[in-house]
Tab-separated table of C-alpha atoms in Angstrom:
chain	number	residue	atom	x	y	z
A	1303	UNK	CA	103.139	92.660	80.968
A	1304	UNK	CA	102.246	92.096	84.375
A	1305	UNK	CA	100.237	94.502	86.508
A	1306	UNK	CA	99.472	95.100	90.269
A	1307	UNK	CA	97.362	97.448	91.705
A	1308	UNK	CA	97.202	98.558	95.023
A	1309	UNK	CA	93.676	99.644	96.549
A	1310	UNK	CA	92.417	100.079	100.002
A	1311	UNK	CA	94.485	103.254	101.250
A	1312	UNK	CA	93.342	106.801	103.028
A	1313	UNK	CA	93.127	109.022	106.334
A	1314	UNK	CA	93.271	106.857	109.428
A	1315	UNK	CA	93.697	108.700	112.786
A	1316	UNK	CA	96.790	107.229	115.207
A	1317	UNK	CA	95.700	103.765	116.511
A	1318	UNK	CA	93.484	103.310	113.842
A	1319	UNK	CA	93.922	100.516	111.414
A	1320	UNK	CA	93.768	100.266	107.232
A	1321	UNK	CA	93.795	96.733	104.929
A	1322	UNK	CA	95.484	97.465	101.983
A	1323	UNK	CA	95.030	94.901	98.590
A	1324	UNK	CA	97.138	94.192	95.883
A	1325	UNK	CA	95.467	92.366	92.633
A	1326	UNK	CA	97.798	91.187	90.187
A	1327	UNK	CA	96.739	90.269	86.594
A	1328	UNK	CA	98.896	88.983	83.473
A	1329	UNK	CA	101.432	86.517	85.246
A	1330	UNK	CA	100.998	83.394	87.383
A	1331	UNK	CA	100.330	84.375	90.448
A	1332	UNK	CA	101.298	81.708	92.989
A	1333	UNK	CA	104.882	81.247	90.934
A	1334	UNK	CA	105.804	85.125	92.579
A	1335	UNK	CA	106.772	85.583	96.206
A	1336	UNK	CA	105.457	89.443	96.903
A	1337	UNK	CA	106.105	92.252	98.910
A	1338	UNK	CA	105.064	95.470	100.448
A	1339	UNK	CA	107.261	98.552	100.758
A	1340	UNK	CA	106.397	102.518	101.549
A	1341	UNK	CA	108.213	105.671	100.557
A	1342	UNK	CA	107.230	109.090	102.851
A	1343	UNK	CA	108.022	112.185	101.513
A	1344	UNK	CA	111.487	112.752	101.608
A	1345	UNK	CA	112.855	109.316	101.967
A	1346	UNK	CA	113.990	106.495	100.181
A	1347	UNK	CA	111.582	103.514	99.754
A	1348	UNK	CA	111.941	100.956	102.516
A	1349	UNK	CA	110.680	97.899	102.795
A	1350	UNK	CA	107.587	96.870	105.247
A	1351	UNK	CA	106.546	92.619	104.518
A	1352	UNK	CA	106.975	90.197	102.469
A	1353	UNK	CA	105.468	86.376	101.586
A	1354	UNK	CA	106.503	83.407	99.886
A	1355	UNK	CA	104.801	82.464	96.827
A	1356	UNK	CA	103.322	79.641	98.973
A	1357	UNK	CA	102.218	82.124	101.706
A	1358	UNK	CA	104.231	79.990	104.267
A	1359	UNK	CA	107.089	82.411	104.894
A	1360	UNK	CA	106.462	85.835	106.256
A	1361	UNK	CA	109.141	88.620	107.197
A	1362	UNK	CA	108.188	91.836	108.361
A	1363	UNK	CA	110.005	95.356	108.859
A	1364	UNK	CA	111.195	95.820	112.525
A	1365	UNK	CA	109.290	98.965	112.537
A	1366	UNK	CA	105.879	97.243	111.488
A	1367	UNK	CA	106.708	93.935	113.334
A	1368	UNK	CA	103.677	92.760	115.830
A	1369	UNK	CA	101.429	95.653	114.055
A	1370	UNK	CA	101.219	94.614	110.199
A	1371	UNK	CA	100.308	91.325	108.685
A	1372	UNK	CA	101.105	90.363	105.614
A	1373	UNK	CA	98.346	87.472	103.707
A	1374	UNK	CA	97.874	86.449	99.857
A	1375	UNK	CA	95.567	84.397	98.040
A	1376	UNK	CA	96.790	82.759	94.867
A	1377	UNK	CA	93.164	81.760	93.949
A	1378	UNK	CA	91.885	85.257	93.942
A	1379	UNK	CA	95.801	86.588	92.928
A	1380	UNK	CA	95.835	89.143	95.758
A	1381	UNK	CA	98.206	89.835	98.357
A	1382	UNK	CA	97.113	91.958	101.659
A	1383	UNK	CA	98.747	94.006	104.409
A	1384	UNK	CA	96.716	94.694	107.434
A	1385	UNK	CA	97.785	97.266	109.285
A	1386	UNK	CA	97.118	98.093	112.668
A	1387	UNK	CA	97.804	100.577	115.826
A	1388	UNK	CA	98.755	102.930	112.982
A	1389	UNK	CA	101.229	105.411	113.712
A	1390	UNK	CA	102.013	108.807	112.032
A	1391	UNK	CA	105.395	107.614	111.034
A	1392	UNK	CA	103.810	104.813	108.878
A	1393	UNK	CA	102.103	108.027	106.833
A	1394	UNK	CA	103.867	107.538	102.597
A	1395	UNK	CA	102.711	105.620	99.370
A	1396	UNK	CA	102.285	102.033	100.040
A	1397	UNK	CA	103.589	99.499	96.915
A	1398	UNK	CA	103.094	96.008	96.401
A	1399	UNK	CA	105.690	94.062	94.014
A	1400	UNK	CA	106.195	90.864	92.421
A	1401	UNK	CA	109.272	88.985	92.436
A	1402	UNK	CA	109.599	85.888	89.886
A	1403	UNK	CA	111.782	83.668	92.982
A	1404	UNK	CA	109.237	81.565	95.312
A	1405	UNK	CA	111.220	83.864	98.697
A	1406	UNK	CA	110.233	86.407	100.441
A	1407	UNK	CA	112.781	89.187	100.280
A	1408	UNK	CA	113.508	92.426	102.037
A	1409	UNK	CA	115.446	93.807	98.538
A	1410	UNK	CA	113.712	95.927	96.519
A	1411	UNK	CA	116.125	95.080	94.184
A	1412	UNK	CA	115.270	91.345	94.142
A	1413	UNK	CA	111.619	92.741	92.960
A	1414	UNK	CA	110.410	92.617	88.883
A	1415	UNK	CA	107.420	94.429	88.728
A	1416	UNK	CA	105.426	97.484	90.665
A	1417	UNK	CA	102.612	98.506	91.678
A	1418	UNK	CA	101.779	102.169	90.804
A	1419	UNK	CA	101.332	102.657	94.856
A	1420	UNK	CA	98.522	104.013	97.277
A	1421	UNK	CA	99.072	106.993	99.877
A	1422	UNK	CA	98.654	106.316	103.512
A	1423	UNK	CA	98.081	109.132	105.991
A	1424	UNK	CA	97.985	108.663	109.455
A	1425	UNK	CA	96.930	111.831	111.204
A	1426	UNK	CA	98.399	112.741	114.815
């Protein structure tokens, strides 16, 4: 069964930035396109950036457009999201997921298997 597992999340003040990882284990990497999506407290998840399974296709959230960057590297089987000029509405649990077609996708739907998530908390 695969796995992911998110790492890298915490208390960041407004403006401040967090790099969040995702390391993957138990299916072949580079054959998954991958995304990130958040759910706050209250809310349904949404989704925040995805990558091809080649790394050469990136789509982003309007909301995080300009501010987050998503990166992966199929040698080391991680994906990343660096976030920056972090606001309080970012604040929620962060999830990476694997989906078994090469494109990037905005669809949670589209997505096989999660990661058990890591809260972000941006502080006003």
């Amino acid at each position: 069964q695969a796995q992911l597992h998110e790492s890298g999340g915490g208390l960041v003040q407004a403006g401040g930035s967090l790099s969040l990882s995702c390391a993957a284990s138990q299916l072949t990497f580079e054959h998954y396109a991958m995304g990130w999506f958040r759910q706050a407290p209250g809310k349904q998840r949404e989704f925040v950036a995805g990558i091809s399974w080649s790394g050469g296709l990136t789509i982003y959230a309007d909301s995080v457009k300009g501010r987050f960057t998503i990166s992966r590297n199929n040698a080391e089987n991680t994906v990343y999201l660096q976030m920056n000029s972090l606001k309080p509405e970012d604040t929620g649990v962060y999830y990476c997921a694997a989906k078994v077609t090469p494109g990037a996708s905005r669809d949670d739907y589209e997505y096989h298997f999660w990661g058990q998530g890591t809260q972000v908390t941006v502080s006003s």
